[in-house]
Short mmCIF file of C-alpha atoms in Angstrom, two decimals:
data_model
loop_
_atom_site.label_atom_id
_atom_site.label_comp_id
_atom_site.label_asym_id
_atom_site.label_seq_id
_atom_site.Cartn_x
_atom_site.Cartn_y
_atom_site.Cartn_z
CA MET A 21 29.30 -3.17 -2.82
CA ASN A 22 26.00 -5.93 -3.12
CA ALA A 23 24.62 -6.00 0.24
CA PRO A 24 25.80 -10.45 1.54
CA ARG A 25 22.71 -12.30 0.56
CA ARG A 26 21.05 -13.63 3.16
CA ARG A 27 20.17 -17.54 4.24
CA ALA A 28 16.90 -19.48 2.10
CA ASP A 29 15.90 -19.23 6.04
CA ALA A 30 16.25 -16.53 7.33
CA ALA A 31 14.76 -14.58 4.25
CA GLU A 32 12.37 -16.61 4.47
CA ASN A 33 11.53 -15.76 8.63
CA ARG A 34 12.04 -11.91 7.26
CA ALA A 35 9.87 -12.62 3.99
CA ARG A 36 7.44 -13.81 7.17
CA ILE A 37 7.82 -11.32 10.44
CA ILE A 38 6.93 -8.71 6.82
CA GLN A 39 3.88 -10.46 6.03
CA VAL A 40 1.93 -11.17 9.81
CA ALA A 41 3.23 -7.24 10.61
CA ARG A 42 1.48 -5.84 7.72
CA GLU A 43 -1.83 -8.47 8.96
CA VAL A 44 -1.68 -6.53 12.42
CA VAL A 45 -1.26 -3.59 10.91
CA ALA A 46 -4.54 -3.90 8.81
CA SER A 47 -6.31 -5.10 11.55
CA ALA A 48 -5.33 -3.66 15.20
CA ASP A 49 -5.35 -0.82 17.48
CA GLU A 50 -1.74 -1.36 18.57
CA VAL A 51 1.07 -2.62 16.89
CA ARG A 52 3.50 -5.01 19.33
CA LEU A 53 6.58 -7.00 18.42
CA ASN A 54 6.04 -9.22 20.43
CA GLU A 55 2.65 -10.55 19.34
CA ILE A 56 4.46 -10.46 14.98
CA ALA A 57 7.08 -12.30 16.58
CA LYS A 58 5.35 -15.13 18.42
CA ARG A 59 2.10 -15.18 15.14
CA ALA A 60 5.36 -15.28 12.06
CA GLY A 61 6.59 -18.30 14.67
CA VAL A 62 9.99 -16.23 15.10
CA GLY A 63 12.22 -15.78 18.97
CA GLN A 64 11.98 -12.08 19.90
CA GLY A 65 15.46 -11.94 19.09
CA THR A 66 15.07 -13.28 15.72
CA LEU A 67 12.75 -10.71 14.77
CA TYR A 68 14.85 -7.14 15.99
CA ARG A 69 18.62 -9.17 14.01
CA HIS A 70 16.23 -7.69 10.37
CA PHE A 71 14.34 -4.28 12.68
CA PRO A 72 16.38 -3.38 14.84
CA THR A 73 13.58 -0.73 15.61
CA ARG A 74 9.10 -0.89 15.18
CA GLU A 75 9.85 1.81 12.73
CA ASP A 76 11.77 -0.49 10.13
CA LEU A 77 9.28 -2.92 10.54
CA LEU A 78 6.91 -1.01 9.69
CA ALA A 79 8.94 1.04 6.93
CA GLU A 80 9.51 -2.34 5.09
CA VAL A 81 5.69 -3.68 5.32
CA TYR A 82 4.57 -0.10 4.12
CA ARG A 83 7.59 0.36 1.18
CA GLN A 84 6.84 -3.19 0.13
CA ASP A 85 3.37 -2.81 -0.61
CA VAL A 86 4.34 0.76 -2.19
CA ASP A 87 6.60 -1.35 -4.54
CA GLU A 88 3.59 -4.06 -4.93
CA LEU A 89 1.23 -1.17 -6.24
CA VAL A 90 2.78 0.61 -8.62
CA ALA A 91 4.00 -2.60 -10.00
CA ALA A 92 0.54 -3.38 -10.38
CA ALA A 93 -0.24 -0.92 -12.96
CA PRO A 94 1.34 -2.57 -16.22
CA LYS A 95 0.45 -6.26 -14.67
CA LEU A 96 -2.88 -5.40 -14.97
CA LEU A 97 -2.79 -2.80 -18.26
CA ALA A 98 -1.51 -6.10 -20.01
CA GLU A 99 -4.61 -8.44 -18.59
CA HIS A 100 -7.58 -5.77 -19.02
CA ASP A 101 -8.44 -3.16 -20.92
CA PRO A 102 -7.59 0.05 -19.09
CA ILE A 103 -10.22 1.34 -17.21
CA THR A 104 -11.45 -2.39 -15.80
CA ALA A 105 -7.47 -1.85 -14.88
CA LEU A 106 -7.47 0.55 -13.10
CA ALA A 107 -10.65 0.03 -11.59
CA ARG A 108 -8.87 -3.05 -10.38
CA TRP A 109 -5.57 -0.88 -9.38
CA LEU A 110 -8.01 1.54 -7.44
CA ASP A 111 -9.20 -1.62 -5.55
CA ARG A 112 -6.23 -2.40 -4.26
CA VAL A 113 -5.33 1.10 -3.35
CA ALA A 114 -8.16 0.28 -0.48
CA ASP A 115 -5.64 -2.55 0.48
CA TYR A 116 -2.34 0.12 0.78
CA ALA A 117 -4.39 2.68 2.27
CA GLU A 118 -5.56 0.25 5.05
CA VAL A 119 -1.90 -0.19 5.79
CA LYS A 120 -0.81 3.21 5.24
CA ARG A 121 -3.36 4.22 8.18
CA GLY A 122 -2.35 1.60 10.67
CA VAL A 123 1.58 2.55 9.27
CA PHE A 124 1.82 6.02 9.26
CA ALA A 125 -0.74 5.99 12.93
CA ALA A 126 2.99 4.43 13.88
CA VAL A 127 5.40 5.93 13.22
CA GLU A 128 7.22 9.20 13.78
CA VAL A 129 6.90 11.71 11.59
CA GLY A 130 10.02 11.82 10.78
CA VAL A 131 10.21 7.94 9.38
CA TRP A 132 5.84 9.33 7.62
CA GLN A 133 8.06 11.75 5.63
CA ASP A 134 10.80 9.43 4.10
CA LEU A 135 7.87 6.41 3.38
CA SER A 136 5.61 9.88 2.18
CA ALA A 137 8.23 10.13 -0.18
CA HIS A 138 9.14 6.33 -1.00
CA SER A 139 5.30 6.38 -2.44
CA LEU A 140 4.44 9.67 -3.73
CA GLY A 141 7.18 9.63 -6.93
CA PRO A 142 6.35 6.00 -7.97
CA ILE A 143 2.77 5.66 -7.83
CA GLY A 144 1.71 8.65 -9.62
CA ASP A 145 4.37 6.77 -12.12
CA ALA A 146 1.85 3.46 -12.16
CA LEU A 147 -1.01 5.85 -11.79
CA THR A 148 0.03 7.92 -14.74
CA THR A 149 0.25 4.52 -16.62
CA LEU A 150 -3.57 3.47 -15.52
CA LEU A 151 -4.68 7.07 -16.39
CA ASP A 152 -2.57 7.65 -20.36
CA ALA A 153 -3.97 4.33 -21.02
CA GLY A 154 -7.62 4.84 -19.94
CA LYS A 155 -7.47 8.59 -22.08
CA ALA A 156 -5.49 6.46 -25.63
CA ALA A 157 -8.72 4.12 -25.37
CA GLY A 158 -11.52 6.84 -24.21
CA THR A 159 -12.71 5.58 -21.52
CA VAL A 160 -10.64 8.14 -18.87
CA ARG A 161 -11.67 11.71 -19.19
CA PRO A 162 -8.41 13.92 -20.98
CA ASN A 163 -8.49 16.14 -18.14
CA VAL A 164 -7.77 14.18 -15.45
CA ASP A 165 -4.17 13.43 -14.06
CA ALA A 166 -2.05 11.30 -11.20
CA ARG A 167 -1.54 14.43 -9.34
CA ASP A 168 -5.96 14.64 -8.86
CA VAL A 169 -6.82 10.73 -8.10
CA ILE A 170 -4.47 10.87 -5.53
CA LEU A 171 -5.46 13.94 -4.09
CA LEU A 172 -8.50 12.33 -4.34
CA ILE A 173 -8.21 8.81 -2.62
CA GLY A 174 -5.78 10.06 0.47
CA TYR A 175 -9.40 10.32 2.40
CA LEU A 176 -8.64 6.68 2.90
CA THR A 177 -6.12 7.68 5.48
CA ARG A 178 -8.49 9.14 7.38
CA LEU A 179 -11.05 5.75 7.65
CA GLU A 180 -10.83 4.59 11.18
CA GLN A 181 -11.27 0.96 11.55
CA GLY A 182 -14.77 0.26 12.27
CA GLU A 183 -16.27 1.90 8.48
CA TRP A 184 -13.21 0.43 6.31
CA ASP A 185 -15.18 -2.28 5.33
CA ALA A 186 -18.66 -0.04 4.69
CA ARG A 187 -16.75 2.72 2.77
CA ALA A 188 -13.39 1.42 0.86
CA ARG A 189 -14.10 0.48 -1.76
CA HIS A 190 -17.13 2.20 -1.93
CA LEU A 191 -15.31 5.58 -2.31
CA LEU A 192 -13.35 4.22 -4.63
CA ASP A 193 -15.91 3.49 -6.97
CA ILE A 194 -17.37 7.53 -6.70
CA VAL A 195 -13.53 8.35 -7.60
CA LEU A 196 -13.48 5.42 -10.48
CA ASP A 197 -17.34 6.92 -11.88
CA GLY A 198 -15.67 10.28 -11.77
CA LEU A 199 -12.92 9.26 -13.62
CA ARG A 200 -14.87 7.89 -16.75
CA ARG A 201 -15.47 9.90 -19.76
CA ARG A 202 -19.02 10.15 -20.15
CA ARG A 203 -20.34 10.37 -24.44
#
């Protein structure tokens, strides 16, 4: 049985709440639901109707980011050569990891495990698509796989907010250089 359709205004409110929550998670030390409701232009009752707990909201922010990251891989490959597509995808990984770091810092271990299970498979699949295209084009080393890259980029969640802008994309550039096939 399908879930009931949301009214257009309810769907817009939900989307706005998620977007504001994503912005707050990426930039604030503390995630406050009353602040999110205010910035989204909704009352607290509306926020709680969509997301009964703080963890529910943060989990949805995270899931949406995972889905967008996974969907980006084939789109980037359709528009760019494989190494450029991989570079642009890794740039998106930096944005994703910034939110992931904030979400994981704000939620309990049980929710963290559920979110990790949701992301690792699909992200690994998207990354495999990009790596395989690069290998076929001769621009990516033949001896790397998605697990290698996931382990390497896992450090992004460990960066502190104060060093994020200076280090996140710089470190991803180093990873990308290491993935390039040497002639």
